[in-house]
Amino acid sequence: MKTLLSLLAALILLPSCARAQDMSGHHHGAPSPAADTNETQEWAKQRLAKSPRHQEWVNVKNGDRQVNSFIVYPEVKNKATAVIVIHEIFGMSDWVQSLTDQLAEAGYIAIAPDLLSGMGPNGGGTASLGGGNAVGQAIRALPPDQITADLNAVADYVKKLPASNGKIVVTGYCWGGGQSFRFATNRPDVKAVFVFYGPPPADAEGNPDKTALAKITAPVYGFYAGNDARINATLPKTVEAMTELKKTFDPVTYEGAGHGFMRAGDAPEPTAPTATGNKETDDKATTKYQTDVTAWKANKKARDEAWTRWKKILAGV
Protein backbone atom coordinates (compact mmCIF):
# COMPACT_ATOMS: atom_id res chain seq x y z
CA MET A 1 0.00 0.00 0.00
CA LYS A 2 1.27 3.47 -0.90
CA THR A 3 0.70 4.89 2.55
CA LEU A 4 2.55 2.03 4.23
CA LEU A 5 5.49 2.58 1.89
CA SER A 6 5.56 6.26 2.82
CA LEU A 7 5.47 5.42 6.52
CA LEU A 8 8.25 2.86 6.12
CA ALA A 9 10.33 5.42 4.27
CA ALA A 10 9.79 7.92 7.08
CA LEU A 11 10.93 5.34 9.64
CA ILE A 12 14.02 4.54 7.57
CA LEU A 13 14.78 8.24 7.30
CA LEU A 14 14.41 8.95 11.04
CA PRO A 15 17.99 8.29 12.19
CA SER A 16 19.53 10.51 9.56
CA CYS A 17 17.29 13.52 9.84
CA ALA A 18 18.26 14.43 13.37
CA ARG A 19 21.87 14.56 12.22
CA ALA A 20 21.30 15.40 8.59
CA GLN A 21 23.88 18.11 8.19
CA ASP A 22 25.78 20.32 10.58
CA MET A 23 27.34 23.64 9.78
CA SER A 24 30.53 21.89 8.71
CA GLY A 25 28.64 19.96 6.09
CA HIS A 26 29.13 16.53 7.69
CA HIS A 27 26.42 14.08 6.64
CA HIS A 28 25.50 11.06 8.73
CA GLY A 29 23.32 8.02 8.54
CA ALA A 30 22.31 6.04 5.48
CA PRO A 31 18.62 6.50 4.73
CA SER A 32 17.20 4.76 1.72
CA PRO A 33 14.62 6.73 -0.24
CA ALA A 34 13.80 3.66 -2.33
CA ALA A 35 10.44 3.19 -0.66
CA ASP A 36 9.30 6.71 -1.44
CA THR A 37 10.24 7.35 -5.04
CA ASN A 38 8.05 9.34 -7.37
CA GLU A 39 6.41 6.09 -8.50
CA THR A 40 4.76 5.74 -5.09
CA GLN A 41 3.29 9.25 -5.27
CA GLU A 42 0.87 8.90 -8.15
CA TRP A 43 -1.75 10.59 -5.96
CA ALA A 44 0.44 13.70 -5.74
CA LYS A 45 1.10 13.65 -9.47
CA GLN A 46 -2.62 13.44 -10.22
CA ARG A 47 -3.44 16.28 -7.86
CA LEU A 48 -0.79 18.44 -9.46
CA ALA A 49 -2.12 17.71 -12.95
CA LYS A 50 -5.57 18.94 -11.95
CA SER A 51 -4.32 22.29 -10.66
CA PRO A 52 -5.56 25.36 -12.55
CA ARG A 53 -2.57 27.43 -11.47
CA HIS A 54 0.34 28.44 -13.66
CA GLN A 55 3.25 26.06 -13.11
CA GLU A 56 6.61 26.15 -14.81
CA TRP A 57 10.19 24.98 -14.56
CA VAL A 58 12.88 27.66 -14.54
CA ASN A 59 16.67 27.44 -14.55
CA VAL A 60 18.04 29.77 -11.91
CA LYS A 61 21.66 30.73 -12.52
CA ASN A 62 24.17 30.30 -9.70
CA GLY A 63 27.56 31.04 -11.19
CA ASP A 64 28.29 28.13 -13.52
CA ARG A 65 25.38 26.15 -12.11
CA GLN A 66 21.79 26.04 -13.33
CA VAL A 67 19.36 25.24 -10.52
CA ASN A 68 16.26 23.65 -12.03
CA SER A 69 13.34 24.97 -10.00
CA PHE A 70 9.59 24.34 -9.98
CA ILE A 71 7.57 27.52 -9.52
CA VAL A 72 3.82 28.02 -9.17
CA TYR A 73 2.01 31.34 -9.20
CA PRO A 74 -1.08 32.18 -7.16
CA GLU A 75 -4.28 33.46 -8.70
CA VAL A 76 -4.34 36.79 -6.87
CA LYS A 77 -4.57 40.48 -7.84
CA ASN A 78 -1.83 41.86 -5.63
CA LYS A 79 1.86 41.09 -5.50
CA ALA A 80 2.57 38.10 -3.31
CA THR A 81 5.11 36.87 -0.77
CA ALA A 82 7.41 34.13 -2.08
CA VAL A 83 7.93 30.81 -0.33
CA ILE A 84 11.08 28.78 -0.99
CA VAL A 85 10.39 25.06 -0.54
CA ILE A 86 13.36 22.83 0.37
CA HIS A 87 12.73 19.19 -0.44
CA GLU A 88 13.26 16.10 1.68
CA ILE A 89 16.22 13.77 1.28
CA PHE A 90 14.10 12.09 -1.42
CA GLY A 91 14.87 15.02 -3.70
CA MET A 92 12.46 16.66 -6.12
CA SER A 93 9.42 14.40 -5.72
CA ASP A 94 5.85 14.66 -6.98
CA TRP A 95 4.77 15.46 -3.44
CA VAL A 96 7.18 18.39 -3.18
CA GLN A 97 5.74 19.78 -6.41
CA SER A 98 2.19 19.23 -5.15
CA LEU A 99 3.01 21.02 -1.90
CA THR A 100 4.46 23.90 -3.88
CA ASP A 101 1.21 24.11 -5.81
CA GLN A 102 -0.80 24.04 -2.57
CA LEU A 103 1.17 27.04 -1.31
CA ALA A 104 0.28 28.90 -4.49
CA GLU A 105 -3.33 27.91 -3.91
CA ALA A 106 -3.04 29.62 -0.52
CA GLY A 107 -1.95 32.84 -2.26
CA TYR A 108 1.84 32.70 -2.40
CA ILE A 109 4.45 32.45 -5.12
CA ALA A 110 6.06 29.11 -4.34
CA ILE A 111 9.34 27.85 -5.72
CA ALA A 112 11.02 24.50 -5.08
CA PRO A 113 14.63 24.16 -6.30
CA ASP A 114 16.01 20.75 -7.16
CA LEU A 115 19.20 20.97 -5.16
CA LEU A 116 20.51 17.96 -7.04
CA SER A 117 20.48 19.94 -10.29
CA GLY A 118 23.59 19.08 -12.28
CA MET A 119 24.65 16.41 -9.80
CA GLY A 120 23.23 13.42 -11.67
CA PRO A 121 24.29 11.57 -14.82
CA ASN A 122 24.83 13.83 -17.83
CA GLY A 123 24.24 16.91 -15.67
CA GLY A 124 20.74 15.85 -14.62
CA GLY A 125 19.02 16.28 -11.29
CA THR A 126 16.89 14.10 -9.02
CA ALA A 127 15.07 12.33 -11.85
CA SER A 128 18.31 11.32 -13.57
CA LEU A 129 19.47 9.40 -10.49
CA GLY A 130 16.66 6.87 -10.79
CA GLY A 131 15.53 6.98 -7.16
CA GLY A 132 16.66 4.55 -4.50
CA ASN A 133 19.87 5.01 -2.55
CA ALA A 134 21.43 7.09 -5.30
CA VAL A 135 19.28 10.11 -4.43
CA GLY A 136 20.03 9.98 -0.72
CA GLN A 137 23.73 9.47 -1.34
CA ALA A 138 23.84 12.40 -3.75
CA ILE A 139 22.08 14.67 -1.29
CA ARG A 140 24.41 13.67 1.55
CA ALA A 141 27.34 14.54 -0.70
CA LEU A 142 26.14 18.07 -1.49
CA PRO A 143 28.62 20.74 -0.36
CA PRO A 144 26.99 23.02 2.24
CA ASP A 145 28.33 26.15 0.52
CA GLN A 146 26.78 25.02 -2.75
CA ILE A 147 23.42 24.48 -1.05
CA THR A 148 23.57 27.97 0.42
CA ALA A 149 24.60 29.52 -2.90
CA ASP A 150 21.81 27.69 -4.75
CA LEU A 151 19.22 28.85 -2.23
CA ASN A 152 20.54 32.41 -2.35
CA ALA A 153 20.28 32.39 -6.13
CA VAL A 154 16.70 31.13 -5.93
CA ALA A 155 15.83 33.73 -3.29
CA ASP A 156 17.31 36.52 -5.41
CA TYR A 157 15.43 35.26 -8.46
CA VAL A 158 12.00 34.95 -6.87
CA LYS A 159 12.33 38.16 -4.87
CA LYS A 160 12.75 40.19 -8.06
CA LEU A 161 9.84 38.69 -10.00
CA PRO A 162 7.24 41.27 -11.10
CA ALA A 163 4.55 39.29 -9.23
CA SER A 164 6.57 39.34 -5.99
CA ASN A 165 6.15 41.88 -3.19
CA GLY A 166 9.82 41.40 -2.31
CA LYS A 167 9.23 39.30 0.81
CA ILE A 168 10.68 35.80 1.01
CA VAL A 169 10.15 33.02 3.53
CA VAL A 170 11.62 29.52 3.56
CA THR A 171 10.30 26.10 4.50
CA GLY A 172 11.78 22.60 4.48
CA TYR A 173 11.06 18.99 5.44
CA CYS A 174 13.35 16.68 7.45
CA TRP A 175 16.66 17.14 5.61
CA GLY A 176 15.09 20.21 4.03
CA GLY A 177 13.84 21.31 7.46
CA GLY A 178 17.40 21.30 8.72
CA GLN A 179 18.46 23.21 5.62
CA SER A 180 15.75 25.83 6.12
CA PHE A 181 17.03 26.35 9.68
CA ARG A 182 20.59 26.62 8.34
CA PHE A 183 19.61 28.97 5.51
CA ALA A 184 18.18 31.37 8.08
CA THR A 185 21.71 31.74 9.46
CA ASN A 186 22.95 32.79 6.02
CA ARG A 187 20.15 35.00 4.67
CA PRO A 188 19.29 38.08 6.75
CA ASP A 189 16.34 39.23 4.60
CA VAL A 190 14.29 36.06 5.11
CA LYS A 191 11.08 37.13 6.83
CA ALA A 192 10.12 33.81 8.42
CA VAL A 193 11.41 30.25 8.62
CA PHE A 194 9.21 27.14 8.81
CA VAL A 195 11.09 24.05 9.94
CA PHE A 196 9.23 20.76 9.57
CA TYR A 197 10.78 18.00 11.71
CA GLY A 198 14.32 19.13 10.98
CA PRO A 199 17.32 19.74 13.27
CA PRO A 200 19.12 23.04 13.88
CA PRO A 201 22.66 23.75 12.70
CA ALA A 202 24.98 21.79 14.99
CA ASP A 203 28.53 22.23 16.23
CA ALA A 204 31.23 19.57 16.31
CA GLU A 205 29.77 18.09 19.50
CA GLY A 206 26.30 17.81 17.99
CA ASN A 207 24.84 20.67 20.02
CA PRO A 208 23.04 23.67 18.49
CA ASP A 209 25.65 25.92 16.89
CA LYS A 210 25.13 29.15 18.79
CA THR A 211 27.56 31.05 16.60
CA ALA A 212 25.44 30.21 13.59
CA LEU A 213 22.10 30.67 15.34
CA ALA A 214 23.18 34.14 16.48
CA LYS A 215 23.04 35.24 12.83
CA ILE A 216 19.32 34.49 12.49
CA THR A 217 17.16 37.59 12.08
CA ALA A 218 13.80 35.96 11.28
CA PRO A 219 11.35 34.15 13.54
CA VAL A 220 11.65 30.37 13.29
CA TYR A 221 8.51 28.24 13.56
CA GLY A 222 8.91 24.54 14.21
CA PHE A 223 6.53 21.72 13.33
CA TYR A 224 7.34 18.41 15.00
CA ALA A 225 5.78 14.96 15.31
CA GLY A 226 4.98 13.42 18.68
CA ASN A 227 6.25 10.03 17.53
CA ASP A 228 9.65 11.27 16.42
CA ALA A 229 11.92 10.74 19.40
CA ARG A 230 15.24 11.31 17.69
CA ILE A 231 14.33 14.68 16.18
CA ASN A 232 12.48 15.73 19.32
CA ALA A 233 15.59 15.00 21.38
CA THR A 234 17.16 18.06 19.75
CA LEU A 235 14.37 20.40 20.84
CA PRO A 236 15.26 21.18 24.48
CA LYS A 237 18.77 22.38 23.62
CA THR A 238 17.48 24.23 20.57
CA VAL A 239 14.92 26.07 22.69
CA GLU A 240 17.59 26.81 25.28
CA ALA A 241 20.04 28.15 22.71
CA MET A 242 17.49 30.28 20.87
CA THR A 243 16.19 31.69 24.16
CA GLU A 244 19.71 32.51 25.32
CA LEU A 245 20.36 34.28 22.01
CA LYS A 246 17.03 36.12 22.25
CA LYS A 247 15.85 34.62 18.95
CA THR A 248 12.23 33.78 18.21
CA PHE A 249 11.71 30.02 18.08
CA ASP A 250 8.16 28.72 18.29
CA PRO A 251 8.02 24.91 18.10
CA VAL A 252 4.76 22.96 18.16
CA THR A 253 4.60 19.18 18.51
CA TYR A 254 1.68 17.33 16.97
CA GLU A 255 0.97 14.37 19.21
CA GLY A 256 0.25 11.03 17.61
CA ALA A 257 1.88 12.02 14.32
CA GLY A 258 4.93 10.34 12.85
CA HIS A 259 7.99 11.73 11.14
CA GLY A 260 7.11 13.00 7.68
CA PHE A 261 3.48 13.67 8.60
CA MET A 262 3.04 16.47 6.07
CA ARG A 263 3.57 13.97 3.28
CA ALA A 264 2.04 10.91 4.95
CA GLY A 265 -1.05 12.90 5.96
CA ASP A 266 -1.40 14.25 2.43
CA ALA A 267 -1.60 10.76 0.93
CA PRO A 268 -4.96 9.03 0.36
CA GLU A 269 -6.53 7.03 3.16
CA PRO A 270 -5.48 3.37 3.07
CA THR A 271 -8.02 1.07 1.46
CA ALA A 272 -9.44 -1.97 3.21
CA PRO A 273 -8.03 -5.30 2.05
CA THR A 274 -10.12 -7.64 -0.06
CA ALA A 275 -10.97 -10.90 1.68
CA THR A 276 -9.19 -13.95 0.27
CA GLY A 277 -11.04 -16.61 2.24
CA ASN A 278 -7.88 -17.60 4.05
CA LYS A 279 -8.43 -16.68 7.70
CA GLU A 280 -4.78 -16.32 8.65
CA THR A 281 -4.03 -14.18 5.61
CA ASP A 282 -7.16 -12.08 6.05
CA ASP A 283 -6.51 -11.54 9.77
CA LYS A 284 -2.98 -10.33 9.08
CA ALA A 285 -4.19 -8.03 6.32
CA THR A 286 -6.92 -6.62 8.56
CA THR A 287 -4.50 -5.98 11.43
CA LYS A 288 -2.09 -4.27 9.08
CA TYR A 289 -4.89 -2.17 7.59
CA GLN A 290 -6.09 -1.05 11.02
CA THR A 291 -2.54 -0.04 11.94
CA ASP A 292 -2.15 1.87 8.69
CA VAL A 293 -5.46 3.67 9.10
CA THR A 294 -4.67 4.67 12.69
CA ALA A 295 -1.31 6.11 11.60
CA TRP A 296 -2.84 7.84 8.60
CA LYS A 297 -5.56 9.50 10.68
CA ALA A 298 -2.99 10.82 13.17
CA ASN A 299 -0.77 12.12 10.37
CA LYS A 300 -3.68 13.72 8.54
CA LYS A 301 -4.86 15.43 11.72
CA ALA A 302 -1.36 16.78 12.30
CA ARG A 303 -1.03 17.87 8.69
CA ASP A 304 -4.37 19.70 8.75
CA GLU A 305 -3.56 21.43 12.03
CA ALA A 306 -0.09 22.35 10.80
CA TRP A 307 -1.53 23.84 7.60
CA THR A 308 -3.97 25.95 9.60
CA ARG A 309 -1.21 27.25 11.84
CA TRP A 310 1.18 27.74 8.92
CA LYS A 311 -1.26 29.76 6.81
CA LYS A 312 -2.18 31.94 9.78
CA ILE A 313 1.47 32.80 10.36
CA LEU A 314 2.11 33.35 6.65
CA ALA A 315 -0.78 35.79 6.48
CA GLY A 316 0.98 37.94 9.05
CA VAL A 317 4.36 38.06 7.32
CSV table of C-alpha atoms in Angstrom, one decimal:
chain,number,residue,atom,x,y,z
A,1,MET,CA,0.0,0.0,0.0
A,2,LYS,CA,1.3,3.5,-0.9
A,3,THR,CA,0.7,4.9,2.6
A,4,LEU,CA,2.6,2.0,4.2
A,5,LEU,CA,5.5,2.6,1.9
A,6,SER,CA,5.6,6.3,2.8
A,7,LEU,CA,5.5,5.4,6.5
A,8,LEU,CA,8.2,2.9,6.1
A,9,ALA,CA,10.3,5.4,4.3
A,10,ALA,CA,9.8,7.9,7.1
A,11,LEU,CA,10.9,5.3,9.6
A,12,ILE,CA,14.0,4.5,7.6
A,13,LEU,CA,14.8,8.2,7.3
A,14,LEU,CA,14.4,8.9,11.0
A,15,PRO,CA,18.0,8.3,12.2
A,16,SER,CA,19.5,10.5,9.6
A,17,CYS,CA,17.3,13.5,9.8
A,18,ALA,CA,18.3,14.4,13.4
A,19,ARG,CA,21.9,14.6,12.2
A,20,ALA,CA,21.3,15.4,8.6
A,21,GLN,CA,23.9,18.1,8.2
A,22,ASP,CA,25.8,20.3,10.6
A,23,MET,CA,27.3,23.6,9.8
A,24,SER,CA,30.5,21.9,8.7
A,25,GLY,CA,28.6,20.0,6.1
A,26,HIS,CA,29.1,16.5,7.7
A,27,HIS,CA,26.4,14.1,6.6
A,28,HIS,CA,25.5,11.1,8.7
A,29,GLY,CA,23.3,8.0,8.5
A,30,ALA,CA,22.3,6.0,5.5
A,31,PRO,CA,18.6,6.5,4.7
A,32,SER,CA,17.2,4.8,1.7
A,33,PRO,CA,14.6,6.7,-0.2
A,34,ALA,CA,13.8,3.7,-2.3
A,35,ALA,CA,10.4,3.2,-0.7
A,36,ASP,CA,9.3,6.7,-1.4
A,37,THR,CA,10.2,7.4,-5.0
A,38,ASN,CA,8.1,9.3,-7.4
A,39,GLU,CA,6.4,6.1,-8.5
A,40,THR,CA,4.8,5.7,-5.1
A,41,GLN,CA,3.3,9.3,-5.3
A,42,GLU,CA,0.9,8.9,-8.1
A,43,TRP,CA,-1.7,10.6,-6.0
A,44,ALA,CA,0.4,13.7,-5.7
A,45,LYS,CA,1.1,13.7,-9.5
A,46,GLN,CA,-2.6,13.4,-10.2
A,47,ARG,CA,-3.4,16.3,-7.9
A,48,LEU,CA,-0.8,18.4,-9.5
A,49,ALA,CA,-2.1,17.7,-12.9
A,50,LYS,CA,-5.6,18.9,-12.0
A,51,SER,CA,-4.3,22.3,-10.7
A,52,PRO,CA,-5.6,25.4,-12.6
A,53,ARG,CA,-2.6,27.4,-11.5
A,54,HIS,CA,0.3,28.4,-13.7
A,55,GLN,CA,3.2,26.1,-13.1
A,56,GLU,CA,6.6,26.2,-14.8
A,57,TRP,CA,10.2,25.0,-14.6
A,58,VAL,CA,12.9,27.7,-14.5
A,59,ASN,CA,16.7,27.4,-14.6
A,60,VAL,CA,18.0,29.8,-11.9
A,61,LYS,CA,21.7,30.7,-12.5
A,62,ASN,CA,24.2,30.3,-9.7
A,63,GLY,CA,27.6,31.0,-11.2
A,64,ASP,CA,28.3,28.1,-13.5
A,65,ARG,CA,25.4,26.1,-12.1
A,66,GLN,CA,21.8,26.0,-13.3
A,67,VAL,CA,19.4,25.2,-10.5
A,68,ASN,CA,16.3,23.7,-12.0
A,69,SER,CA,13.3,25.0,-10.0
A,70,PHE,CA,9.6,24.3,-10.0
A,71,ILE,CA,7.6,27.5,-9.5
A,72,VAL,CA,3.8,28.0,-9.2
A,73,TYR,CA,2.0,31.3,-9.2
A,74,PRO,CA,-1.1,32.2,-7.2
A,75,GLU,CA,-4.3,33.5,-8.7
A,76,VAL,CA,-4.3,36.8,-6.9
A,77,LYS,CA,-4.6,40.5,-7.8
A,78,ASN,CA,-1.8,41.9,-5.6
A,79,LYS,CA,1.9,41.1,-5.5
A,80,ALA,CA,2.6,38.1,-3.3
A,81,THR,CA,5.1,36.9,-0.8
A,82,ALA,CA,7.4,34.1,-2.1
A,83,VAL,CA,7.9,30.8,-0.3
A,84,ILE,CA,11.1,28.8,-1.0
A,85,VAL,CA,10.4,25.1,-0.5
A,86,ILE,CA,13.4,22.8,0.4
A,87,HIS,CA,12.7,19.2,-0.4
A,88,GLU,CA,13.3,16.1,1.7
A,89,ILE,CA,16.2,13.8,1.3
A,90,PHE,CA,14.1,12.1,-1.4
A,91,GLY,CA,14.9,15.0,-3.7
A,92,MET,CA,12.5,16.7,-6.1
A,93,SER,CA,9.4,14.4,-5.7
A,94,ASP,CA,5.9,14.7,-7.0
A,95,TRP,CA,4.8,15.5,-3.4
A,96,VAL,CA,7.2,18.4,-3.2
A,97,GLN,CA,5.7,19.8,-6.4
A,98,SER,CA,2.2,19.2,-5.1
A,99,LEU,CA,3.0,21.0,-1.9
A,100,THR,CA,4.5,23.9,-3.9
A,101,ASP,CA,1.2,24.1,-5.8
A,102,GLN,CA,-0.8,24.0,-2.6
A,103,LEU,CA,1.2,27.0,-1.3
A,104,ALA,CA,0.3,28.9,-4.5
A,105,GLU,CA,-3.3,27.9,-3.9
A,106,ALA,CA,-3.0,29.6,-0.5
A,107,GLY,CA,-2.0,32.8,-2.3
A,108,TYR,CA,1.8,32.7,-2.4
A,109,ILE,CA,4.5,32.5,-5.1
A,110,ALA,CA,6.1,29.1,-4.3
A,111,ILE,CA,9.3,27.8,-5.7
A,112,ALA,CA,11.0,24.5,-5.1
A,113,PRO,CA,14.6,24.2,-6.3
A,114,ASP,CA,16.0,20.7,-7.2
A,115,LEU,CA,19.2,21.0,-5.2
A,116,LEU,CA,20.5,18.0,-7.0
A,117,SER,CA,20.5,19.9,-10.3
A,118,GLY,CA,23.6,19.1,-12.3
A,119,MET,CA,24.7,16.4,-9.8
A,120,GLY,CA,23.2,13.4,-11.7
A,121,PRO,CA,24.3,11.6,-14.8
A,122,ASN,CA,24.8,13.8,-17.8
A,123,GLY,CA,24.2,16.9,-15.7
A,124,GLY,CA,20.7,15.9,-14.6
A,125,GLY,CA,19.0,16.3,-11.3
A,126,THR,CA,16.9,14.1,-9.0
A,127,ALA,CA,15.1,12.3,-11.9
A,128,SER,CA,18.3,11.3,-13.6
A,129,LEU,CA,19.5,9.4,-10.5
A,130,GLY,CA,16.7,6.9,-10.8
A,131,GLY,CA,15.5,7.0,-7.2
A,132,GLY,CA,16.7,4.5,-4.5
A,133,ASN,CA,19.9,5.0,-2.5
A,134,ALA,CA,21.4,7.1,-5.3
A,135,VAL,CA,19.3,10.1,-4.4
A,136,GLY,CA,20.0,10.0,-0.7
A,137,GLN,CA,23.7,9.5,-1.3
A,138,ALA,CA,23.8,12.4,-3.8
A,139,ILE,CA,22.1,14.7,-1.3
A,140,ARG,CA,24.4,13.7,1.6
A,141,ALA,CA,27.3,14.5,-0.7
A,142,LEU,CA,26.1,18.1,-1.5
A,143,PRO,CA,28.6,20.7,-0.4
A,144,PRO,CA,27.0,23.0,2.2
A,145,ASP,CA,28.3,26.1,0.5
A,146,GLN,CA,26.8,25.0,-2.8
A,147,ILE,CA,23.4,24.5,-1.1
A,148,THR,CA,23.6,28.0,0.4
A,149,ALA,CA,24.6,29.5,-2.9
A,150,ASP,CA,21.8,27.7,-4.8
A,151,LEU,CA,19.2,28.8,-2.2
A,152,ASN,CA,20.5,32.4,-2.3
A,153,ALA,CA,20.3,32.4,-6.1
A,154,VAL,CA,16.7,31.1,-5.9
A,155,ALA,CA,15.8,33.7,-3.3
A,156,ASP,CA,17.3,36.5,-5.4
A,157,TYR,CA,15.4,35.3,-8.5
A,158,VAL,CA,12.0,35.0,-6.9
A,159,LYS,CA,12.3,38.2,-4.9
A,160,LYS,CA,12.7,40.2,-8.1
A,161,LEU,CA,9.8,38.7,-10.0
A,162,PRO,CA,7.2,41.3,-11.1
A,163,ALA,CA,4.6,39.3,-9.2
A,164,SER,CA,6.6,39.3,-6.0
A,165,ASN,CA,6.1,41.9,-3.2
A,166,GLY,CA,9.8,41.4,-2.3
A,167,LYS,CA,9.2,39.3,0.8
A,168,ILE,CA,10.7,35.8,1.0
A,169,VAL,CA,10.1,33.0,3.5
A,170,VAL,CA,11.6,29.5,3.6
A,171,THR,CA,10.3,26.1,4.5
A,172,GLY,CA,11.8,22.6,4.5
A,173,TYR,CA,11.1,19.0,5.4
A,174,CYS,CA,13.3,16.7,7.5
A,175,TRP,CA,16.7,17.1,5.6
A,176,GLY,CA,15.1,20.2,4.0
A,177,GLY,CA,13.8,21.3,7.5
A,178,GLY,CA,17.4,21.3,8.7
A,179,GLN,CA,18.5,23.2,5.6
A,180,SER,CA,15.7,25.8,6.1
A,181,PHE,CA,17.0,26.3,9.7
A,182,ARG,CA,20.6,26.6,8.3
A,183,PHE,CA,19.6,29.0,5.5
A,184,ALA,CA,18.2,31.4,8.1
A,185,THR,CA,21.7,31.7,9.5
A,186,ASN,CA,22.9,32.8,6.0
A,187,ARG,CA,20.1,35.0,4.7
A,188,PRO,CA,19.3,38.1,6.7
A,189,ASP,CA,16.3,39.2,4.6
A,190,VAL,CA,14.3,36.1,5.1
A,191,LYS,CA,11.1,37.1,6.8
A,192,ALA,CA,10.1,33.8,8.4
A,193,VAL,CA,11.4,30.2,8.6
A,194,PHE,CA,9.2,27.1,8.8
A,195,VAL,CA,11.1,24.0,9.9
A,196,PHE,CA,9.2,20.8,9.6
A,197,TYR,CA,10.8,18.0,11.7
A,198,GLY,CA,14.3,19.1,11.0
A,199,PRO,CA,17.3,19.7,13.3
A,200,PRO,CA,19.1,23.0,13.9
A,201,PRO,CA,22.7,23.8,12.7
A,202,ALA,CA,25.0,21.8,15.0
A,203,ASP,CA,28.5,22.2,16.2
A,204,ALA,CA,31.2,19.6,16.3
A,205,GLU,CA,29.8,18.1,19.5
A,206,GLY,CA,26.3,17.8,18.0
A,207,ASN,CA,24.8,20.7,20.0
A,208,PRO,CA,23.0,23.7,18.5
A,209,ASP,CA,25.7,25.9,16.9
A,210,LYS,CA,25.1,29.2,18.8
A,211,THR,CA,27.6,31.1,16.6
A,212,ALA,CA,25.4,30.2,13.6
A,213,LEU,CA,22.1,30.7,15.3
A,214,ALA,CA,23.2,34.1,16.5
A,215,LYS,CA,23.0,35.2,12.8
A,216,ILE,CA,19.3,34.5,12.5
A,217,THR,CA,17.2,37.6,12.1
A,218,ALA,CA,13.8,36.0,11.3
A,219,PRO,CA,11.4,34.2,13.5
A,220,VAL,CA,11.7,30.4,13.3
A,221,TYR,CA,8.5,28.2,13.6
A,222,GLY,CA,8.9,24.5,14.2
A,223,PHE,CA,6.5,21.7,13.3
A,224,TYR,CA,7.3,18.4,15.0
A,225,ALA,CA,5.8,15.0,15.3
A,226,GLY,CA,5.0,13.4,18.7
A,227,ASN,CA,6.3,10.0,17.5
A,228,ASP,CA,9.7,11.3,16.4
A,229,ALA,CA,11.9,10.7,19.4
A,230,ARG,CA,15.2,11.3,17.7
A,231,ILE,CA,14.3,14.7,16.2
A,232,ASN,CA,12.5,15.7,19.3
A,233,ALA,CA,15.6,15.0,21.4
A,234,THR,CA,17.2,18.1,19.7
A,235,LEU,CA,14.4,20.4,20.8
A,236,PRO,CA,15.3,21.2,24.5
A,237,LYS,CA,18.8,22.4,23.6
A,238,THR,CA,17.5,24.2,20.6
A,239,VAL,CA,14.9,26.1,22.7
A,240,GLU,CA,17.6,26.8,25.3
A,241,ALA,CA,20.0,28.1,22.7
A,242,MET,CA,17.5,30.3,20.9
A,243,THR,CA,16.2,31.7,24.2
A,244,GLU,CA,19.7,32.5,25.3
A,245,LEU,CA,20.4,34.3,22.0
A,246,LYS,CA,17.0,36.1,22.2
A,247,LYS,CA,15.8,34.6,19.0
A,248,THR,CA,12.2,33.8,18.2
A,249,PHE,CA,11.7,30.0,18.1
A,250,ASP,CA,8.2,28.7,18.3
A,251,PRO,CA,8.0,24.9,18.1
A,252,VAL,CA,4.8,23.0,18.2
A,253,THR,CA,4.6,19.2,18.5
A,254,TYR,CA,1.7,17.3,17.0
A,255,GLU,CA,1.0,14.4,19.2
A,256,GLY,CA,0.2,11.0,17.6
A,257,ALA,CA,1.9,12.0,14.3
A,258,GLY,CA,4.9,10.3,12.9
A,259,HIS,CA,8.0,11.7,11.1
A,260,GLY,CA,7.1,13.0,7.7
A,261,PHE,CA,3.5,13.7,8.6
A,262,MET,CA,3.0,16.5,6.1
A,263,ARG,CA,3.6,14.0,3.3
A,264,ALA,CA,2.0,10.9,5.0
A,265,GLY,CA,-1.1,12.9,6.0
A,266,ASP,CA,-1.4,14.2,2.4
A,267,ALA,CA,-1.6,10.8,0.9
A,268,PRO,CA,-5.0,9.0,0.4
A,269,GLU,CA,-6.5,7.0,3.2
A,270,PRO,CA,-5.5,3.4,3.1
A,271,THR,CA,-8.0,1.1,1.5
A,272,ALA,CA,-9.4,-2.0,3.2
A,273,PRO,CA,-8.0,-5.3,2.1
A,274,THR,CA,-10.1,-7.6,-0.1
A,275,ALA,CA,-11.0,-10.9,1.7
A,276,THR,CA,-9.2,-13.9,0.3
A,277,GLY,CA,-11.0,-16.6,2.2
A,278,ASN,CA,-7.9,-17.6,4.1
A,279,LYS,CA,-8.4,-16.7,7.7
A,280,GLU,CA,-4.8,-16.3,8.6
A,281,THR,CA,-4.0,-14.2,5.6
A,282,ASP,CA,-7.2,-12.1,6.1
A,283,ASP,CA,-6.5,-11.5,9.8
A,284,LYS,CA,-3.0,-10.3,9.1
A,285,ALA,CA,-4.2,-8.0,6.3
A,286,THR,CA,-6.9,-6.6,8.6
A,287,THR,CA,-4.5,-6.0,11.4
A,288,LYS,CA,-2.1,-4.3,9.1
A,289,TYR,CA,-4.9,-2.2,7.6
A,290,GLN,CA,-6.1,-1.1,11.0
A,291,THR,CA,-2.5,0.0,11.9
A,292,ASP,CA,-2.1,1.9,8.7
A,293,VAL,CA,-5.5,3.7,9.1
A,294,THR,CA,-4.7,4.7,12.7
A,295,ALA,CA,-1.3,6.1,11.6
A,296,TRP,CA,-2.8,7.8,8.6
A,297,LYS,CA,-5.6,9.5,10.7
A,298,ALA,CA,-3.0,10.8,13.2
A,299,ASN,CA,-0.8,12.1,10.4
A,300,LYS,CA,-3.7,13.7,8.5
A,301,LYS,CA,-4.9,15.4,11.7
A,302,ALA,CA,-1.4,16.8,12.3
A,303,ARG,CA,-1.0,17.9,8.7
A,304,ASP,CA,-4.4,19.7,8.8
A,305,GLU,CA,-3.6,21.4,12.0
A,306,ALA,CA,-0.1,22.4,10.8
A,307,TRP,CA,-1.5,23.8,7.6
A,308,THR,CA,-4.0,25.9,9.6
A,309,ARG,CA,-1.2,27.3,11.8
A,310,TRP,CA,1.2,27.7,8.9
A,311,LYS,CA,-1.3,29.8,6.8
A,312,LYS,CA,-2.2,31.9,9.8
A,313,ILE,CA,1.5,32.8,10.4
A,314,LEU,CA,2.1,33.3,6.7
A,315,ALA,CA,-0.8,35.8,6.5
A,316,GLY,CA,1.0,37.9,9.0
A,317,VAL,CA,4.4,38.1,7.3
